[in-house]
Coordinates of N, CA and C in Angstrom, one line a residue:
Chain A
X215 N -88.4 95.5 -24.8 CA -89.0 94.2 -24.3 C -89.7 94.4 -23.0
X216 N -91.1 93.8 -22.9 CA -91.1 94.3 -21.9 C -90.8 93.3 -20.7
X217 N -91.0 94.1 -19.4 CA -90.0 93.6 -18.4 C -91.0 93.1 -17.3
X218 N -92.4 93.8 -17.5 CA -93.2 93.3 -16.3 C -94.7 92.6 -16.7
X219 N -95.1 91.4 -16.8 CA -96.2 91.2 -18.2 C -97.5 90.7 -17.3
X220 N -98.5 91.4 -17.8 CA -100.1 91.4 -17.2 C -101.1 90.7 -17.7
X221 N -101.3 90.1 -18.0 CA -102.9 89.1 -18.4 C -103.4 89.1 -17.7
X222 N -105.0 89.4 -18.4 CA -105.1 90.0 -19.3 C -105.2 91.0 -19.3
X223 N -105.3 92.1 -20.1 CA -105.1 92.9 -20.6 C -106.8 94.1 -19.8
X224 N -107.2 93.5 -20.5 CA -109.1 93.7 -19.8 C -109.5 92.6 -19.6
X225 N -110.2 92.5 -18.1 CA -110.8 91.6 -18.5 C -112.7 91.9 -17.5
X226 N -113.6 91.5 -18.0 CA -114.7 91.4 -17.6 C -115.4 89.9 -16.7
X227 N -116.2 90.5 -15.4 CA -116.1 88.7 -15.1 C -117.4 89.5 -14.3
X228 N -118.6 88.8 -14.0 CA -119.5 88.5 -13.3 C -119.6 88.8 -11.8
X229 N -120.6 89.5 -11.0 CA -120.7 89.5 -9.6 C -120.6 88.0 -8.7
X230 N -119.7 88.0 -8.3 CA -119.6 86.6 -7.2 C -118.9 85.3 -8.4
X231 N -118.1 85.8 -9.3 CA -117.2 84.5 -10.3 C -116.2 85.1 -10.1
X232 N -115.3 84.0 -9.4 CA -113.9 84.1 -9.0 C -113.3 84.4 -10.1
X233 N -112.0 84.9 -9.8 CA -111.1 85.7 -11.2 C -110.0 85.6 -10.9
X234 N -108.8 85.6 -11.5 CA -107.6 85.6 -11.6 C -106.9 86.4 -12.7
X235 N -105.6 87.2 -12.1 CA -104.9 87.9 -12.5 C -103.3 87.6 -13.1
X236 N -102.8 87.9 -13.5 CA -101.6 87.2 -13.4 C -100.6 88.1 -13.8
X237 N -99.4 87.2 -13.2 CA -98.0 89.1 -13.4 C -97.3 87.8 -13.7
X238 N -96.1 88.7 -14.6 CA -94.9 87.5 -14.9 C -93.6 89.2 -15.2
X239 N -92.2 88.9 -14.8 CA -91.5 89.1 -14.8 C -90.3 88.5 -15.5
X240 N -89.5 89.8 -16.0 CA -88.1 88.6 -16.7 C -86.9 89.5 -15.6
X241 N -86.8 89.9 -14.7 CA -86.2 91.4 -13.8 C -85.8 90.4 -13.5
X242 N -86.3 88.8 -12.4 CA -85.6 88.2 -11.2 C -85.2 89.5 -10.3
X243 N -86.3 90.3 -9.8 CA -86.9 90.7 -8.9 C -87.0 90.6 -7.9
X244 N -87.0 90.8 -6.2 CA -86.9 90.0 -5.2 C -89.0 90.2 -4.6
X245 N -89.2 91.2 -4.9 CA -90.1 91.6 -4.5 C -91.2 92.1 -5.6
X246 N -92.3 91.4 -5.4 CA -93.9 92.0 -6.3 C -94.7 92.6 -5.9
X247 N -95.2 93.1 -6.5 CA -96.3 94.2 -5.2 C -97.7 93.9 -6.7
X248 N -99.4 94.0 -5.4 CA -100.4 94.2 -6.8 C -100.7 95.4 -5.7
X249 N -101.1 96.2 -6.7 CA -102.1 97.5 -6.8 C -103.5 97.1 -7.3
X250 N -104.3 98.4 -6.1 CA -105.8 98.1 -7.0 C -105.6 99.9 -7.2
X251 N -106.0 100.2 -8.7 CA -106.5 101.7 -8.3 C -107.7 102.0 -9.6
X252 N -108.5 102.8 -8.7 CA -110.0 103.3 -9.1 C -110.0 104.4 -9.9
X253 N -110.6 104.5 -10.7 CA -111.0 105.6 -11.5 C -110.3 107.0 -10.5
X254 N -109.3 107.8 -11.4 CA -109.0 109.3 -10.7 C -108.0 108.5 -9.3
X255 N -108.3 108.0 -9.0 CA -107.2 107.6 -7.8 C -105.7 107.4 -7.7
X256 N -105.2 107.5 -6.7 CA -104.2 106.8 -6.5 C -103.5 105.7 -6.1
X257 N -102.6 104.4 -6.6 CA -102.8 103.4 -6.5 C -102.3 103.0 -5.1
X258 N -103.3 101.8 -4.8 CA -103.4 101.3 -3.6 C -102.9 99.8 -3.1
X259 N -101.8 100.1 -2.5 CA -101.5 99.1 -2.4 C -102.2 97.8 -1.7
X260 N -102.0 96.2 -2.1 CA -103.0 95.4 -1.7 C -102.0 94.5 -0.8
X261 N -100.8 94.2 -1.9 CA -100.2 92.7 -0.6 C -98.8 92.7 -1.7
X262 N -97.5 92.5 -1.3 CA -96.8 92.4 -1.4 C -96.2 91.1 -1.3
X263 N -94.8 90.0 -2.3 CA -94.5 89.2 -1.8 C -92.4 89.6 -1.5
X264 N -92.2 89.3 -0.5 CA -90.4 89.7 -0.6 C -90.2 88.0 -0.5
X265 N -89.5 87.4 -1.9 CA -89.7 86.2 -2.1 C -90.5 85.6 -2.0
X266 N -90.4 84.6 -1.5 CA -91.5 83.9 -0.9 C -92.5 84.2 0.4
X267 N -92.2 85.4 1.1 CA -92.5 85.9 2.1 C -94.0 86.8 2.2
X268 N -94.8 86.4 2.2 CA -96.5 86.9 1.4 C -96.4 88.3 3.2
X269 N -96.7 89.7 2.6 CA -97.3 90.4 3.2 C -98.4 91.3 2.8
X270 N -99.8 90.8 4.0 CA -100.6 91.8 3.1 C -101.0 93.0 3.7
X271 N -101.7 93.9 3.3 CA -101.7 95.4 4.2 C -103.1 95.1 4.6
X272 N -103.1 96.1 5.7 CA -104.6 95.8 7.1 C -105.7 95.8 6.4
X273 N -105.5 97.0 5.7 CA -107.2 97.2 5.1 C -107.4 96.2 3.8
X274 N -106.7 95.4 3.3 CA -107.2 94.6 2.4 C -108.1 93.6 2.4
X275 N -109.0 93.9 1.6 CA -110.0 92.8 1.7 C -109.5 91.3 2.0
X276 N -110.8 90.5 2.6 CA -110.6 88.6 2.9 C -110.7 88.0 1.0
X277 N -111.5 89.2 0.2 CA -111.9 88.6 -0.8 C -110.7 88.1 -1.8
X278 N -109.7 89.3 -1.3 CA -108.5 89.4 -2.4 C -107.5 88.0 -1.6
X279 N -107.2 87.4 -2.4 CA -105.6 86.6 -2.1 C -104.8 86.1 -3.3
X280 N -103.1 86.2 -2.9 CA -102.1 85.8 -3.9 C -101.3 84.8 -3.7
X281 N -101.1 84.5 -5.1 CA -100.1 83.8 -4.7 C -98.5 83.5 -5.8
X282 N -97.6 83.3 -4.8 CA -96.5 83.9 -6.0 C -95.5 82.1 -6.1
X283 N -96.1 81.5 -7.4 CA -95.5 79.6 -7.2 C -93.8 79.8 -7.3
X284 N -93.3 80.7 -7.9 CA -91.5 80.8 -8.2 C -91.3 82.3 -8.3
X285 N -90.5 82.7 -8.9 CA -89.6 84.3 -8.6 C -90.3 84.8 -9.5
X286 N -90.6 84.1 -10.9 CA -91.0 84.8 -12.4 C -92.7 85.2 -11.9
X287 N -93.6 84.5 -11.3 CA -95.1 85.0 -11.2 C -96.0 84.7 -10.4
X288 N -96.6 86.0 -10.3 CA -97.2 86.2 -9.3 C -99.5 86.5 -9.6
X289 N -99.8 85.6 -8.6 CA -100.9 86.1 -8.9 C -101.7 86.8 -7.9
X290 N -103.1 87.4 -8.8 CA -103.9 87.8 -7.8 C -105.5 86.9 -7.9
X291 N -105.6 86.5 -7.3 CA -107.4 85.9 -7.1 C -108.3 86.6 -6.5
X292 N -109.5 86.8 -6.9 CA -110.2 87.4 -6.3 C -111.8 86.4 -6.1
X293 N -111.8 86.3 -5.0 CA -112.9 85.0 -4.6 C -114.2 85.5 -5.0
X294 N -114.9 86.1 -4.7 CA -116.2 87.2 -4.9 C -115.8 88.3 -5.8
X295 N -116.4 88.6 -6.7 CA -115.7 90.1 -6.9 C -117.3 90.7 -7.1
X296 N -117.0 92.2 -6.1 CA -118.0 92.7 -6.5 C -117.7 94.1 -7.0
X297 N -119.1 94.5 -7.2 CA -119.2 95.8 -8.2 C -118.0 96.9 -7.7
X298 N -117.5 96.9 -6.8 CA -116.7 97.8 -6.0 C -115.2 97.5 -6.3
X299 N -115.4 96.3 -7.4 CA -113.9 95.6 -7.4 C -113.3 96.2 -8.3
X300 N -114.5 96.9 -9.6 CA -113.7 97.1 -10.8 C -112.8 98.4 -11.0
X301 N -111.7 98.4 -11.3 CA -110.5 98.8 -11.2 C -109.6 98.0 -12.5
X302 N -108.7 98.8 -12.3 CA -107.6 98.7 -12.8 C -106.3 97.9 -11.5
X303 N -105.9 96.8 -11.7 CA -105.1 96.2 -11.2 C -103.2 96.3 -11.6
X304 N -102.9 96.7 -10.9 CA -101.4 97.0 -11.3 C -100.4 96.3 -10.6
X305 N -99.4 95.4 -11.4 CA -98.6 94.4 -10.6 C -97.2 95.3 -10.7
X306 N -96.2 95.2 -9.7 CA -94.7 96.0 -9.7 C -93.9 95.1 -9.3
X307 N -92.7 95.4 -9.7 CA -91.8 94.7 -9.1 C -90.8 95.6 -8.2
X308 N -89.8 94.9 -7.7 CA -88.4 95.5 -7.3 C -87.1 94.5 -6.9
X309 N -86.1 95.4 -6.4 CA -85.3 95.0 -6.3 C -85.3 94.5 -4.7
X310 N -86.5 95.4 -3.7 CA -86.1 95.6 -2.6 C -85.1 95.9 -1.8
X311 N -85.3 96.0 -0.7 CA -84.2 96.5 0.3 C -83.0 95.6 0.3
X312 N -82.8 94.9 -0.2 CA -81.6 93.4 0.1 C -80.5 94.5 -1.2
X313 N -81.0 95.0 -2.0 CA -80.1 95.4 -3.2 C -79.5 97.1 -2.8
X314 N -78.9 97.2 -1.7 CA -78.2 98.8 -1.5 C -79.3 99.5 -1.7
X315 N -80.7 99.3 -1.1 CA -81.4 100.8 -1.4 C -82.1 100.7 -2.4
X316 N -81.8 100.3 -3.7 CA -82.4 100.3 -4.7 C -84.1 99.9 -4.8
X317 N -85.0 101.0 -4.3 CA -86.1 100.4 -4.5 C -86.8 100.5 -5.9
X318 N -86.3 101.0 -6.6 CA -87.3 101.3 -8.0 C -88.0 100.5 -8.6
X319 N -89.7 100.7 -8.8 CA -90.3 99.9 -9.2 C -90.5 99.8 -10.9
X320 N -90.6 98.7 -11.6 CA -90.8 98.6 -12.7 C -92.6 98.1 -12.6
X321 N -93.2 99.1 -13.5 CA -94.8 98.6 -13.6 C -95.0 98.2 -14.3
X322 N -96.2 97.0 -14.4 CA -96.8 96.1 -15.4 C -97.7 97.1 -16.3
X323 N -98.5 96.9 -17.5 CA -99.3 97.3 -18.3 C -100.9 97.7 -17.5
X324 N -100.8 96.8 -16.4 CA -102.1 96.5 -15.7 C -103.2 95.6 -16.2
X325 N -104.4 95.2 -15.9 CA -105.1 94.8 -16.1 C -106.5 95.2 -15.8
X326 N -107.0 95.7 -16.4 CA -108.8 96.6 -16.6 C -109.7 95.7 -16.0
X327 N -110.2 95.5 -14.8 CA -111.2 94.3 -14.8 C -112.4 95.0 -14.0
X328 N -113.5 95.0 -15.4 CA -115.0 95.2 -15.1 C -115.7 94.1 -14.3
X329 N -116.5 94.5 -12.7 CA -117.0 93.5 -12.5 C -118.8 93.9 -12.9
X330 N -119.6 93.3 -13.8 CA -121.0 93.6 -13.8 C -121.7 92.7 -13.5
Chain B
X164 N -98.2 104.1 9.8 CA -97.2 104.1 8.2 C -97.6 105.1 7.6
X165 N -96.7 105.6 6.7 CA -96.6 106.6 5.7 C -97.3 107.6 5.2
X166 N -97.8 108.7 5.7 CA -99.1 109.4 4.8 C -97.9 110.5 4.0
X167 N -98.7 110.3 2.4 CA -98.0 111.4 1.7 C -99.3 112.3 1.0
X168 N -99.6 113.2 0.9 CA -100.7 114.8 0.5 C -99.5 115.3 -0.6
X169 N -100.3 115.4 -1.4 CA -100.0 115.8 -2.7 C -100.9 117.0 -3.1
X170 N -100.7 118.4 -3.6 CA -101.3 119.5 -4.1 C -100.4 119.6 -5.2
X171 N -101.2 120.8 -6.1 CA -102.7 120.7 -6.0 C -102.9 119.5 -6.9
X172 N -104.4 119.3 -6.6 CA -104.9 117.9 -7.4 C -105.0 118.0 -8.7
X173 N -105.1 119.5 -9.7 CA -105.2 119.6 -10.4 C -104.3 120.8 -11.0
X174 N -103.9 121.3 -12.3 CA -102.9 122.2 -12.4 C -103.2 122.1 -13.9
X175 N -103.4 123.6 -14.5 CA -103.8 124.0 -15.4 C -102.7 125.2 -15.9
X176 N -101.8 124.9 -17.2 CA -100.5 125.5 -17.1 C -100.5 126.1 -19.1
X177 N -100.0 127.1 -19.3 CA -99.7 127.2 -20.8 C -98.3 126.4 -20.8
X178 N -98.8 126.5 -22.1 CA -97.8 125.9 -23.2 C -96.2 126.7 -22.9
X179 N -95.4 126.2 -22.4 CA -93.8 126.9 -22.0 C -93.8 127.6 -20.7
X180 N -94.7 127.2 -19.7 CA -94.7 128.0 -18.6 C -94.3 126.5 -17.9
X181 N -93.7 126.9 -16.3 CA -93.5 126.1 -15.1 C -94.5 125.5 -14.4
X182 N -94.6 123.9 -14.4 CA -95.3 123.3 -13.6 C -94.8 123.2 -12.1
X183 N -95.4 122.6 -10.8 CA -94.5 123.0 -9.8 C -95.6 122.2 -8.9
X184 N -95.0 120.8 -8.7 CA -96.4 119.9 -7.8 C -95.6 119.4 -6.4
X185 N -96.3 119.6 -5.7 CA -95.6 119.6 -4.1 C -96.0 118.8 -3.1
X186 N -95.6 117.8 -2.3 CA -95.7 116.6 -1.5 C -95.3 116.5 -0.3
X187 N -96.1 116.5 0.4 CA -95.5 116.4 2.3 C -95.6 115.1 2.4
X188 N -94.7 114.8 3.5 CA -94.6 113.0 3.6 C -94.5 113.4 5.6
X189 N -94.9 111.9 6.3 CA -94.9 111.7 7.6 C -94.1 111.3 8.7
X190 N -93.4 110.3 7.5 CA -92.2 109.3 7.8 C -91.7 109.5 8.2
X191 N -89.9 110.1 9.3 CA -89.0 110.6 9.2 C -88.0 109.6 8.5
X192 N -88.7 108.6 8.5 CA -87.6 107.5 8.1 C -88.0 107.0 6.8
X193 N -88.4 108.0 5.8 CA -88.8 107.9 4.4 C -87.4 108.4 3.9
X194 N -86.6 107.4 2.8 CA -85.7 108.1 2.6 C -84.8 107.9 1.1
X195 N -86.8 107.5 -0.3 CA -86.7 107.2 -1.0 C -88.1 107.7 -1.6
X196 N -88.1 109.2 -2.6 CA -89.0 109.6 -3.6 C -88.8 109.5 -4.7
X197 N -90.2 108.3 -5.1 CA -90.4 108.7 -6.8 C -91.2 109.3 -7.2
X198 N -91.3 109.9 -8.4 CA -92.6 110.6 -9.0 C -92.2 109.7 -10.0
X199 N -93.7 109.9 -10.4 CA -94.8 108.9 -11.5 C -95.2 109.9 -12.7
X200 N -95.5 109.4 -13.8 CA -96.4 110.1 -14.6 C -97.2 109.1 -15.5
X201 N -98.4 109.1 -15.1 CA -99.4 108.4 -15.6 C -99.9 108.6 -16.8
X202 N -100.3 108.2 -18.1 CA -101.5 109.0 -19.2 C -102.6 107.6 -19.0
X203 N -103.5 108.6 -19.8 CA -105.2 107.8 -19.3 C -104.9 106.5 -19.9
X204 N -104.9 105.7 -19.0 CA -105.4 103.8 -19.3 C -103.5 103.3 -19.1
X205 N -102.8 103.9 -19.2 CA -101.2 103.5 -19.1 C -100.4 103.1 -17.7
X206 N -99.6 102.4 -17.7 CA -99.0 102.2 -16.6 C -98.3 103.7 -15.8
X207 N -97.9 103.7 -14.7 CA -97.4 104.5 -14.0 C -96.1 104.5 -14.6
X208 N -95.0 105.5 -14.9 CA -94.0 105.8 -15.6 C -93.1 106.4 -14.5
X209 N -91.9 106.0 -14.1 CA -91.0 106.6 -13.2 C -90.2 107.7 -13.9
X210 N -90.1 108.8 -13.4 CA -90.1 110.4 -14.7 C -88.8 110.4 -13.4
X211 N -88.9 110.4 -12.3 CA -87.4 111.5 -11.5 C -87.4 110.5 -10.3
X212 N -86.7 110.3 -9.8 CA -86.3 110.0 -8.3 C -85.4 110.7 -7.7
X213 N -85.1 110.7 -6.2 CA -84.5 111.2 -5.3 C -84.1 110.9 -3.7
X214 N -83.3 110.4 -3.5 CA -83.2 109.8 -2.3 C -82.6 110.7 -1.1
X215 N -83.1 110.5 -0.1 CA -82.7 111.7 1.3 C -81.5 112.2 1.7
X216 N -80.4 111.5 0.9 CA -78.7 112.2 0.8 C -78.7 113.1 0.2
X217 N -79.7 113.6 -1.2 CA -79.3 114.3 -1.6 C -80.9 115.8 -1.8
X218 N -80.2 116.9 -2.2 CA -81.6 117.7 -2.0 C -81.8 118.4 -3.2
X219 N -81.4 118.5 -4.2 CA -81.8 118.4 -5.5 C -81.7 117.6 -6.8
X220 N -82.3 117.2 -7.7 CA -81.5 116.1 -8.8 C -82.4 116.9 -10.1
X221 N -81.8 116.9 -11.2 CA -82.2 117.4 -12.7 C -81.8 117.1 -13.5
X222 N -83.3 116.5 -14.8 CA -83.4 116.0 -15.6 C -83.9 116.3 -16.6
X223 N -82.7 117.3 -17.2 CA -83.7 117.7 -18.4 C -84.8 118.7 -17.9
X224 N -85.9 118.7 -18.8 CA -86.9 120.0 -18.3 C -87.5 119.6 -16.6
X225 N -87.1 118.3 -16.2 CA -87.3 118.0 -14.7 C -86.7 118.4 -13.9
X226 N -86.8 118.4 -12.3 CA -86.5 119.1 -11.5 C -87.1 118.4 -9.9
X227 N -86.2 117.7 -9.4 CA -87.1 117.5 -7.9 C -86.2 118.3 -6.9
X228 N -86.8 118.9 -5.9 CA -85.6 119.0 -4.6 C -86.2 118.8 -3.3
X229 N -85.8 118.3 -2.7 CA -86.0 117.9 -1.3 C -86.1 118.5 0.0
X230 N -86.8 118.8 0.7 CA -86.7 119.1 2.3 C -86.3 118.3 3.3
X231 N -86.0 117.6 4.1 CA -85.8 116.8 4.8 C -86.3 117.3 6.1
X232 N -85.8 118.6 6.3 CA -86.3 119.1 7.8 C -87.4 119.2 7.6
X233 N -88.2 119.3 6.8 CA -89.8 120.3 6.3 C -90.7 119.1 5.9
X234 N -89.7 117.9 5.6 CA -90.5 117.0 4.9 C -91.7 116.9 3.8
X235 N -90.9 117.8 2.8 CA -91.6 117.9 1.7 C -90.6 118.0 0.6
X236 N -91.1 117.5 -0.5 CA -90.6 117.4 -2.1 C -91.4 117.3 -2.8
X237 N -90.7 118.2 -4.0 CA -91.8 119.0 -5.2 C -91.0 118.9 -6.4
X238 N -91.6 118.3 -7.5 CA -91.6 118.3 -8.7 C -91.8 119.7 -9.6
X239 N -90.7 119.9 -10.1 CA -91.0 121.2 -11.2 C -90.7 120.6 -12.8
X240 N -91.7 121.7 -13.3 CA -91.5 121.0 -14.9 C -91.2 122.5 -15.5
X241 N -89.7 122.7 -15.9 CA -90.1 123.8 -16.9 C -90.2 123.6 -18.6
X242 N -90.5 124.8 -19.1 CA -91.1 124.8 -20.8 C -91.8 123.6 -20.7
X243 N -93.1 123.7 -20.5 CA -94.0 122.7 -20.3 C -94.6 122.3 -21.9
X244 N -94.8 121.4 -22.2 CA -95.0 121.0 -23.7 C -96.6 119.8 -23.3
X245 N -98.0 120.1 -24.5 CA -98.6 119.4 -24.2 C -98.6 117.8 -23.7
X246 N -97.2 117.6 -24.6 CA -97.3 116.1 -23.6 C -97.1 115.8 -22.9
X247 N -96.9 116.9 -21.6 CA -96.4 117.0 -20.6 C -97.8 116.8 -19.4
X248 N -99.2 116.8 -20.7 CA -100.2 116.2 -20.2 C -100.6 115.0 -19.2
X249 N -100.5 114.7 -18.5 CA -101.0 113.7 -17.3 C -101.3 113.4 -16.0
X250 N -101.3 112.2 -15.3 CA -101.5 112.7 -13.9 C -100.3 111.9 -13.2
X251 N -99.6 112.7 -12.4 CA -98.5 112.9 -11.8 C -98.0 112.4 -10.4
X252 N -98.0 111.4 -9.6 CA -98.2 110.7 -8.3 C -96.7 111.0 -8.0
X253 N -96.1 111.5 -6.6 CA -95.5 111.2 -5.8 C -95.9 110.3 -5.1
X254 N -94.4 109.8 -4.4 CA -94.7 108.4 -3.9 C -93.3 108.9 -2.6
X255 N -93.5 107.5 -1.7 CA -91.8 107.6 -0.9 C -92.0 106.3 0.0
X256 N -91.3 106.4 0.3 CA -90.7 105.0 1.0 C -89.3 104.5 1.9
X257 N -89.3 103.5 2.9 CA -88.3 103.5 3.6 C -87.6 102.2 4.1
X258 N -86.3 102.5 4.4 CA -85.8 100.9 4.6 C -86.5 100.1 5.3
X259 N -87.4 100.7 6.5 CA -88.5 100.1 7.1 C -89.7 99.5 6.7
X260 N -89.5 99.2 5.3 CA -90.9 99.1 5.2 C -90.7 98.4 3.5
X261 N -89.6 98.0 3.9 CA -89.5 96.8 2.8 C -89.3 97.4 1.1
X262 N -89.3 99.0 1.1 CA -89.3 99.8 -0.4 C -90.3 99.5 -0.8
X263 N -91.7 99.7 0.5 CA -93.0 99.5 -0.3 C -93.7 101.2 -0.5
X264 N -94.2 101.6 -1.9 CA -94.0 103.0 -2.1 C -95.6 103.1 -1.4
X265 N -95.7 104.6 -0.6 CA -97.0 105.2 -0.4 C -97.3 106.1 -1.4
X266 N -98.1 106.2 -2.3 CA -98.4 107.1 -3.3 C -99.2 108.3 -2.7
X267 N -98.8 109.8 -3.2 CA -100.1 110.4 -3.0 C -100.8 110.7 -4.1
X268 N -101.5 111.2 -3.3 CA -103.6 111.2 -4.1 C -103.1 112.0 -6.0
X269 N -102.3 112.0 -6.5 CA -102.0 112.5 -7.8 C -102.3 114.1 -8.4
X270 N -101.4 114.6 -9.5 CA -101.8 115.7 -10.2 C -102.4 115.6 -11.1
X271 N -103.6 116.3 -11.7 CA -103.9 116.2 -12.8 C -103.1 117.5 -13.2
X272 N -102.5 117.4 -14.4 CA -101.9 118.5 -14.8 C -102.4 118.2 -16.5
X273 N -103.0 119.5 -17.0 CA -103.2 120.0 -18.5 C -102.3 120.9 -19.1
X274 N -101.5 120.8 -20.2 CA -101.0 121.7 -20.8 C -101.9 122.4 -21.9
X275 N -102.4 123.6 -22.1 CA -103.0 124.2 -23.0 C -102.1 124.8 -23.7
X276 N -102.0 124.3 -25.1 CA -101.2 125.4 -26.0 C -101.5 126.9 -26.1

């Protein structure tokens, strides 16, 4: 079954047409993380939520923002998307630091999004 | 925060021979590695972990062990089998920092029969 679920799957969207991502979880999880990662890369973390608690990392774009409405899902928006956007988007979860240490992430399928 | 370097970026191995990919971390207060194994278009796959109490763990043809003073950990694969095909990310992480993982830059590792 899976445990961490990504729509869509691919998706294709236009230079400067806002987009949306979406992660859903059945773990009850404390913590989500999105990843962007690029062709050959390694994935990069964008913004994290520990509950309700939104943290995002320095270098992340103004274009990207999330938002997580209850424990089960989490999104990603992207206001502008430009050519530089397209990537593979990867949502994770965890247990976080609250759970003895246990940080193991479970990964979503991802979602492929071409921006042209 | 966290830098982890990952060699080599690439790794080209026969069919039954030892893979062997190796990771420096910056942290001293990293004190949670995973390795990944990725195939093309797939999610990231948790293959081994290892946390800073202990300095080696094995899994089957897997193998991580730990430095702590040296601050580096390295993934070994022996009798390598083509599906052993992919690309291979260390990662680490610490109670500081909420078990948010820094990944390094990945292996591409080929098995040729």
């Amino acid at each position: 079954d899976a445990m961490v679920i990504q729509n869509p799957r691919y998706q294709v969207t236009q230079f400067g047409k806002p987009v949306t991502l979406s992660c859903s979880q059945t773990l009850n999880h404390n913590v989500m993380y999105w990843y962007q990662q690029k062709s050959s890369q390694a994935p990069k973390l964008l913004f994290h939520y520990y509950d309700k608690d939104f943290n995002n990392e320095a270098d992340t774009p103004d274009n990207f923002q999330s938002r997580r409405p209850n424990t089960s899902f989490c999104f990603l928006d992207i206001r502008s998307p430009g050519l530089g956007d397209t990537a593979m988007y990867l949502c994770a979860t965890s247990r976080g630091t609250a759970w003895r240490g246990d940080y193991g992430y479970t990964f979503g399928s991802g979602t492929r999004l071409t921006v042209v | 925060g966290e830098n982890v370097e990952q060699h080599p970026s690439t790794l080209s191995v026969q069919e039954g021979d030892s893979a062997v990919i190796k990771c420096t971390y910056s942290d001293s207060a990293s004190n949670y590695f995973p390795w990944y194994k990725q195939e093309l278009g797939k999610r990231p796959q948790l293959i081994i972990d290892i946390r800073s109490n202990v300095g080696e763990k094995k899994d089957q043809r897997i193998a991580v062990t730990l430095n702590k003073t040296a601050k580096h950990f390295s993934l070994h694969i022996t009798e390598t089998q083509p599906e052993d095909s992919a690309v291979y990310f260390c990662a680490a992480s610490s109670t500081d920092s909420w078990g948010k993982l820094q990944f390094g830059a990945g292996t591409q590792v080929v098995v040729t029969p």
